[in-house]
PDB file of C-alpha atoms in Angstrom:
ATOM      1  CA  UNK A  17       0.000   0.000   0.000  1.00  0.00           C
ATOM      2  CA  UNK A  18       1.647   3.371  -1.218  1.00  0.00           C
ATOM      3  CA  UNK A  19       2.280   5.681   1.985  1.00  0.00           C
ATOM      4  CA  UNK A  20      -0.115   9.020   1.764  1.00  0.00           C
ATOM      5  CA  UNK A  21       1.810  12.202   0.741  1.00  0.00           C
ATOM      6  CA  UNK A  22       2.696  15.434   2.355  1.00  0.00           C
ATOM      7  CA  UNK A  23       2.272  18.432   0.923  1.00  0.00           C
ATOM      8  CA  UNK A  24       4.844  20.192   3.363  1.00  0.00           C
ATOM      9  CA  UNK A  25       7.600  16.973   2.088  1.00  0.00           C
ATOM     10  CA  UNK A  26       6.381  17.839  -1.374  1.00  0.00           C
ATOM     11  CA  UNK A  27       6.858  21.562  -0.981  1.00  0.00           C
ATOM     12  CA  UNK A  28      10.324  20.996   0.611  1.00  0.00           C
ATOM     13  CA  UNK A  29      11.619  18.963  -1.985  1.00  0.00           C
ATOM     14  CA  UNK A  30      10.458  21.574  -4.833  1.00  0.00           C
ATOM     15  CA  UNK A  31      12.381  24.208  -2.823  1.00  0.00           C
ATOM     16  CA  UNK A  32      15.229  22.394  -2.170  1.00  0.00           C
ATOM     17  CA  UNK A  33      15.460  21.345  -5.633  1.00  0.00           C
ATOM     18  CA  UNK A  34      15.177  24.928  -6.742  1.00  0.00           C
ATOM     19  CA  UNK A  35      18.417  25.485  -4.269  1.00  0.00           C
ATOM     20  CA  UNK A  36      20.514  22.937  -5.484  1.00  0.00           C
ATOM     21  CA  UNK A  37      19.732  23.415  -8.963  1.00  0.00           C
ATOM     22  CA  UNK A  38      20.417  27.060  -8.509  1.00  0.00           C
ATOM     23  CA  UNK A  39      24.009  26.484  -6.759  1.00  0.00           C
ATOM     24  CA  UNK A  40      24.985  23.485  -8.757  1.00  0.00           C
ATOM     25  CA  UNK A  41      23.356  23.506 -11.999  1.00  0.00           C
ATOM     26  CA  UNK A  42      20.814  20.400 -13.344  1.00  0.00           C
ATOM     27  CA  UNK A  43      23.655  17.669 -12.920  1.00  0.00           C
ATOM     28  CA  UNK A  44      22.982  17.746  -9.019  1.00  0.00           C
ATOM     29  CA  UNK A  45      21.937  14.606  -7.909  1.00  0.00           C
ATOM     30  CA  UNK A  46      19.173  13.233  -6.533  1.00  0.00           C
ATOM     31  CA  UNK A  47      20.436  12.655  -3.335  1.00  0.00           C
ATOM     32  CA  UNK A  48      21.784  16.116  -3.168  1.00  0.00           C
ATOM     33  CA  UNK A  49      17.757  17.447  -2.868  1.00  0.00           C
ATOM     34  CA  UNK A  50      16.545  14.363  -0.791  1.00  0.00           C
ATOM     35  CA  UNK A  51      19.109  15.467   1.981  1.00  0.00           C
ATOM     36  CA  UNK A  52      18.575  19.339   1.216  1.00  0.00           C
ATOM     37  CA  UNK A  53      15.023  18.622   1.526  1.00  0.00           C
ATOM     38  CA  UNK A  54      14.998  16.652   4.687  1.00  0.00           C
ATOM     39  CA  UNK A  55      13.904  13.622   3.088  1.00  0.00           C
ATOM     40  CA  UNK A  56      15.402   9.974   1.981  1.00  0.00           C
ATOM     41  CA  UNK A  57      16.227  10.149  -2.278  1.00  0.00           C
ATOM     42  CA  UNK A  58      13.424   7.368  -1.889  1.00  0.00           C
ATOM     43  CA  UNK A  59      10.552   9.320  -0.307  1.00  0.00           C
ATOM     44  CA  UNK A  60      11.730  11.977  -3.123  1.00  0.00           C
ATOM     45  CA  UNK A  61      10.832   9.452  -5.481  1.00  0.00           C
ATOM     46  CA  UNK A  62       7.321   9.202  -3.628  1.00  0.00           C
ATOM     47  CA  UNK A  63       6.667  12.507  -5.138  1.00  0.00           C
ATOM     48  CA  UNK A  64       8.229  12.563  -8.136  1.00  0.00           C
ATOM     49  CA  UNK A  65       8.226   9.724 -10.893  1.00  0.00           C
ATOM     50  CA  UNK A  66      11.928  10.562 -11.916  1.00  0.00           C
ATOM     51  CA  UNK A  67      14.454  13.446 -11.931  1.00  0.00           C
ATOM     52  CA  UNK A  68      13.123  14.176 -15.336  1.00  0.00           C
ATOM     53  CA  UNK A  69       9.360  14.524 -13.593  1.00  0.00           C
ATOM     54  CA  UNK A  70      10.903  16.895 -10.568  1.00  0.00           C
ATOM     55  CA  UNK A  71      12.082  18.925 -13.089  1.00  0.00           C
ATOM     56  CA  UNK A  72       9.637  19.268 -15.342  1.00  0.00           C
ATOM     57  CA  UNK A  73       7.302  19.865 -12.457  1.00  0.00           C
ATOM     58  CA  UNK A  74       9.267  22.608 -10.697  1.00  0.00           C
ATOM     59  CA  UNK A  75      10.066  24.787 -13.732  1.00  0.00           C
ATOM     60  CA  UNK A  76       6.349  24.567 -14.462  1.00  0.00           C
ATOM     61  CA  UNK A  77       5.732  26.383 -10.371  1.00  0.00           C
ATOM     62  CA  UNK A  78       8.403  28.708 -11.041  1.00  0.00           C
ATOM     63  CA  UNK A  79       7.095  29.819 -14.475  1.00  0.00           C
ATOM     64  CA  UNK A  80       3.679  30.356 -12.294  1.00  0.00           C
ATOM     65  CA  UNK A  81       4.608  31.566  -9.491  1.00  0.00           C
ATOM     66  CA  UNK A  82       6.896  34.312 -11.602  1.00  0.00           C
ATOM     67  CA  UNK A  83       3.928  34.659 -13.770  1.00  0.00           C
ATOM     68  CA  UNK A  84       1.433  35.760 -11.103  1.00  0.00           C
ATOM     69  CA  UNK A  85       4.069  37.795  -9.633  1.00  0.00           C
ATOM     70  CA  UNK A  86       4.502  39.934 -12.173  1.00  0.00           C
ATOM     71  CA  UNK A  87       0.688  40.064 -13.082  1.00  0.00           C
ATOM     72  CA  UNK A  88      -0.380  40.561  -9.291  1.00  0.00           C
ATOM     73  CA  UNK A  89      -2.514  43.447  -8.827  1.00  0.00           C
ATOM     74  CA  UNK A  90      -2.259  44.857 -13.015  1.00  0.00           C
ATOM     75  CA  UNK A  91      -4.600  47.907 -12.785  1.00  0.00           C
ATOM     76  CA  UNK A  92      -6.958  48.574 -15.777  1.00  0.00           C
ATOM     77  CA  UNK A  93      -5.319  51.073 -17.688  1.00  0.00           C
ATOM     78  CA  UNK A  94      -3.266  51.796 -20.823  1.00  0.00           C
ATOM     79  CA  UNK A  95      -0.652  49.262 -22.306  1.00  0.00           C
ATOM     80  CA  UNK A  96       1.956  51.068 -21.240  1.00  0.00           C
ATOM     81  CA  UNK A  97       0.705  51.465 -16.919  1.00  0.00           C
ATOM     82  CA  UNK A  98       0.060  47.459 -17.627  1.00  0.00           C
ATOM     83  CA  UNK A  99       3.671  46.880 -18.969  1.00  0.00           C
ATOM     84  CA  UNK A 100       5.412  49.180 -16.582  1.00  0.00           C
ATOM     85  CA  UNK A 101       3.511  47.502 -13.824  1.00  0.00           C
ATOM     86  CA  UNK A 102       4.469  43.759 -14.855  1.00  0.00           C
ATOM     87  CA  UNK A 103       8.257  44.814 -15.610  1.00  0.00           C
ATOM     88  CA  UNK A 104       8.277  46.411 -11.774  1.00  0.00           C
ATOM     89  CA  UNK A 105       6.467  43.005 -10.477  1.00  0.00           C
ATOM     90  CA  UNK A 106       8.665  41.017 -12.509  1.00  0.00           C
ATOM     91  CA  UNK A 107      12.017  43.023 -11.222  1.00  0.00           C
ATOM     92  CA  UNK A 108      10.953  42.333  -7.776  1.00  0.00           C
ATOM     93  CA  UNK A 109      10.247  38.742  -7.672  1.00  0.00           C
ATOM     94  CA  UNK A 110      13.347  38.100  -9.392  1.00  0.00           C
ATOM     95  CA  UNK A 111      15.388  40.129  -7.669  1.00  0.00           C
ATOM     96  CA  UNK A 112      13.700  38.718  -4.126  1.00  0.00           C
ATOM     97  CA  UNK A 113      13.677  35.198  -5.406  1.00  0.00           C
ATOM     98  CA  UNK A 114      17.990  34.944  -7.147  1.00  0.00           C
ATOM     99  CA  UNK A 115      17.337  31.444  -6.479  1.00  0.00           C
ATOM    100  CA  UNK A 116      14.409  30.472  -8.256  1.00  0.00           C
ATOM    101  CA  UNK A 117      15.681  33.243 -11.000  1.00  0.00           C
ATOM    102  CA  UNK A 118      18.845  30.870 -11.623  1.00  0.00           C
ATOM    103  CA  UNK A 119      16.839  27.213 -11.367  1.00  0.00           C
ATOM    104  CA  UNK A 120      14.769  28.968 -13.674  1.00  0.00           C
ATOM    105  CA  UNK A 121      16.772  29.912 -16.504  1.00  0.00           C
ATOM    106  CA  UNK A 122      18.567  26.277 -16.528  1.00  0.00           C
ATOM    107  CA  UNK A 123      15.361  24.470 -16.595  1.00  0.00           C
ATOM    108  CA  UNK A 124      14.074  27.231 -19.491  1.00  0.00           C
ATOM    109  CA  UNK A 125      16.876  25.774 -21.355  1.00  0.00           C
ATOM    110  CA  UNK A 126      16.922  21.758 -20.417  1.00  0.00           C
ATOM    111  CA  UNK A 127      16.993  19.181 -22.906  1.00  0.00           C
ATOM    112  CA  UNK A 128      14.550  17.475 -20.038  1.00  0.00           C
ATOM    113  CA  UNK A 129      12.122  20.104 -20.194  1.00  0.00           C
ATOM    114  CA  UNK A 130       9.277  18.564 -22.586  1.00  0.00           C
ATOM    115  CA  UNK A 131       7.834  20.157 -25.567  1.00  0.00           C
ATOM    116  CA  UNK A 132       4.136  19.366 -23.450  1.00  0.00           C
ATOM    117  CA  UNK A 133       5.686  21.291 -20.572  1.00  0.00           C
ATOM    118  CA  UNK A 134       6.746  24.171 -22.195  1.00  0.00           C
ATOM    119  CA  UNK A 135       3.441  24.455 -24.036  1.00  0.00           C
ATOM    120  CA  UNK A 136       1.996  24.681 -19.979  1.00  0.00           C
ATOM    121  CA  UNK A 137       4.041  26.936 -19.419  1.00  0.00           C
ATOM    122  CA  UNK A 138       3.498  29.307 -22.270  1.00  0.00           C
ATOM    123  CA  UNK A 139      -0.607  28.922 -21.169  1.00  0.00           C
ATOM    124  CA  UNK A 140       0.822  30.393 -17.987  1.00  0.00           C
ATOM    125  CA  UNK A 141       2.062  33.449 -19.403  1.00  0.00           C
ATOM    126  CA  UNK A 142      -0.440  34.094 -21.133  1.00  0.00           C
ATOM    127  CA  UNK A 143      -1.343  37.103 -19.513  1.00  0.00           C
ATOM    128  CA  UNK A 144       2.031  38.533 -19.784  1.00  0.00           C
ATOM    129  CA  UNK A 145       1.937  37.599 -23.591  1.00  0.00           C
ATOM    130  CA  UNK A 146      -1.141  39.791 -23.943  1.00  0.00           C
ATOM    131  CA  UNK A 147      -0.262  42.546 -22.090  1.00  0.00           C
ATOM    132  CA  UNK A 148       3.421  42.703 -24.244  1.00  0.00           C
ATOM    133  CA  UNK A 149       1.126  42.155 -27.526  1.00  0.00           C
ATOM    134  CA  UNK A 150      -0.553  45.042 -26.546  1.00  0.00           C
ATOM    135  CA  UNK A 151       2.413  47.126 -25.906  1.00  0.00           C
ATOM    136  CA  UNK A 152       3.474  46.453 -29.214  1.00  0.00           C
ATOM    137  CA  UNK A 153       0.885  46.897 -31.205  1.00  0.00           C
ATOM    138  CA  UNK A 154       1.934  50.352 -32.590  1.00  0.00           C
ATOM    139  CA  UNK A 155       4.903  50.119 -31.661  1.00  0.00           C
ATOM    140  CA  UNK A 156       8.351  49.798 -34.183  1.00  0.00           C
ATOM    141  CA  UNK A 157       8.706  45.772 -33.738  1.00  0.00           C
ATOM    142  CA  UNK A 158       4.798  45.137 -34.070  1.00  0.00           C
ATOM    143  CA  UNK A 159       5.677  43.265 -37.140  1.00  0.00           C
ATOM    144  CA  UNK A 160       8.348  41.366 -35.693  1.00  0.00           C
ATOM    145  CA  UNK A 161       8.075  37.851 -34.998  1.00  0.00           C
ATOM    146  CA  UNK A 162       6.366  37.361 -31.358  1.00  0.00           C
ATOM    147  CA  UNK A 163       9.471  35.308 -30.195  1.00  0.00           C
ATOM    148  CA  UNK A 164      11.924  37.684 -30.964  1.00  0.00           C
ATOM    149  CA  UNK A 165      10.499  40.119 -29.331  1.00  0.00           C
ATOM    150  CA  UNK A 166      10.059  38.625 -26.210  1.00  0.00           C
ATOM    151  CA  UNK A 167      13.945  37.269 -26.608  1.00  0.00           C
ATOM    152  CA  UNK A 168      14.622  40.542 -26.645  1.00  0.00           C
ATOM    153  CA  UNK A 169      12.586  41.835 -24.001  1.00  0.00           C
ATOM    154  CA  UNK A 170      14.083  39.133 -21.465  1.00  0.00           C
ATOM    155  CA  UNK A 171      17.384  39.639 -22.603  1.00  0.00           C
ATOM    156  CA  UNK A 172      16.839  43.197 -21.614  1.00  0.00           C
ATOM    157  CA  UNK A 173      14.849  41.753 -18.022  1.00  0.00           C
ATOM    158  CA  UNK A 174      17.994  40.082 -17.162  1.00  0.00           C
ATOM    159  CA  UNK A 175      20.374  42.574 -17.718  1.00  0.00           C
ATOM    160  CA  UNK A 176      18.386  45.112 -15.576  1.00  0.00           C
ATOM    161  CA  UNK A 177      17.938  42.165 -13.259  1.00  0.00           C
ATOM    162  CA  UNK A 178      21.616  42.027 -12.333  1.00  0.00           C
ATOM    163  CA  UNK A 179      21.998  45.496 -12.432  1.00  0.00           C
ATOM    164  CA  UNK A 180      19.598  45.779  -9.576  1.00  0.00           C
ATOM    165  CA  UNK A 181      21.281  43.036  -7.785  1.00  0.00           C
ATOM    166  CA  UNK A 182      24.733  44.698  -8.157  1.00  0.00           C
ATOM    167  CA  UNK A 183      23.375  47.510  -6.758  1.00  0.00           C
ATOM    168  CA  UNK A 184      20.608  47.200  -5.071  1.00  0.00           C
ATOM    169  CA  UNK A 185      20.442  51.194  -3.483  1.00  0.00           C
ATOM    170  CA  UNK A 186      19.772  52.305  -6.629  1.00  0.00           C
ATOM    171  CA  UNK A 187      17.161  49.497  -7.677  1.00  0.00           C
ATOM    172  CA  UNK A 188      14.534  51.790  -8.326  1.00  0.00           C
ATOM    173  CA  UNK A 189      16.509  53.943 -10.986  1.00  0.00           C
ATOM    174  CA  UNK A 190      17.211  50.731 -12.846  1.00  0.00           C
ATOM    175  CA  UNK A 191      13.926  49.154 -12.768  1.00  0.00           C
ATOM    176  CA  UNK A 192      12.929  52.901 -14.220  1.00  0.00           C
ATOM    177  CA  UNK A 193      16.021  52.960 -16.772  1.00  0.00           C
ATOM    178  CA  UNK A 194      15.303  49.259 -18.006  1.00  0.00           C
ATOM    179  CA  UNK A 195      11.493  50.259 -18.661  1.00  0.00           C
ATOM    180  CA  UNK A 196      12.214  53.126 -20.797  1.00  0.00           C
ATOM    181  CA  UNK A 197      14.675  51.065 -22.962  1.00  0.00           C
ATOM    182  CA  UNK A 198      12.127  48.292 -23.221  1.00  0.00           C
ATOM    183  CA  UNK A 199       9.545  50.916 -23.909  1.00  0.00           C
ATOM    184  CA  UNK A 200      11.648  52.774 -26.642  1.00  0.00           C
ATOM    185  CA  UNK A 201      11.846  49.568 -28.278  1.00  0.00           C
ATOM    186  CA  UNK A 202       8.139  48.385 -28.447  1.00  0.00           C
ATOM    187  CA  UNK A 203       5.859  50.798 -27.227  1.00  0.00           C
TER     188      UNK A 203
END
């Protein structure tokens, strides 16, 4: 008879994989979360079919969770109040969360990541999508292809991102300076 499951075990294995991930990159093993987590690399097993399954899960709760961040409280206004207020959610969380930011972009870029999984993800973001379709819509790359445009927008996330981290008295300015350059270059 299978032995019920926790959420708290569950939990604690998702952030301790987001941990390890984040200080030793995808190759950790196992065994490295089970005992970050507090758990035996059996129970994590419990929870999670294989490694492949962890990770697939857990870049699937950090896509959310930066997802609803960054849409959290959106007023209903313009395009551009909606996209300054998701790039200011979305600098936070990151910038609170340099963890989850790092497990995040490996697992964005796993060969383990399924095509099914990103396609969850993507339904995640959906309301990130619209609000940066919206901000383009007049803008100079509104005939651009969709993807390169939001390459390009979270190339320019991540560089404001670790500006903010490197100096983190003037975060404000940055988050400021980073919109206007996105904004120059869609809105």
């Amino acid at each position: 008879m299978p032995r019920p499951r926790s959420d708290d075990k569950r939990a604690a294995i998702t952030a301790a994989a987001t941990r390890i991930i984040a200080a030793q990159g995808l190759g950790a093993a196992t065994a490295a979360i089970a005992k970050e987590a507090g758990v035996s690399n059996g129970s994590l097993f419990t929870y999670f079919d294989t490694k492949a399954d962890l990770l697939n899960q857990l870049y699937l709760e950090l896509k959310g969770e930066m997802g609803a961040a960054a849409l959290g409280g959106a007023p209903a206004a313009d395009a551009r109040t909606q996209m300054l207020h998701m790039w200011s959610r979305w600098m936070d969380w990151a910038t609170a969360n340099p963890h989850k930011r790092r497990a995040l972009a490996q697992l964005q870029v796993s060969d383990e990541i399924t095509a099914s999984t990103h396609e969850s993800a993507s339904r995640t973001m959906a309301g990130m999508r619209e609000i940066m379709e919206r901000s383009r819509a007049n803008g100079p790359m509104r005939d651009a292809p969709a993807t390169l445009v939001f390459a390009l927008c979270n190339a320019l996330a991540e560089a404001t991102i670790d500006y903010i981290i490197g100096d983190p008295d003037r975060a404000d300015e940055h988050t400021r300076s980073g919109f206007d350059a996105l904004w120059r270059m869609i809105g």
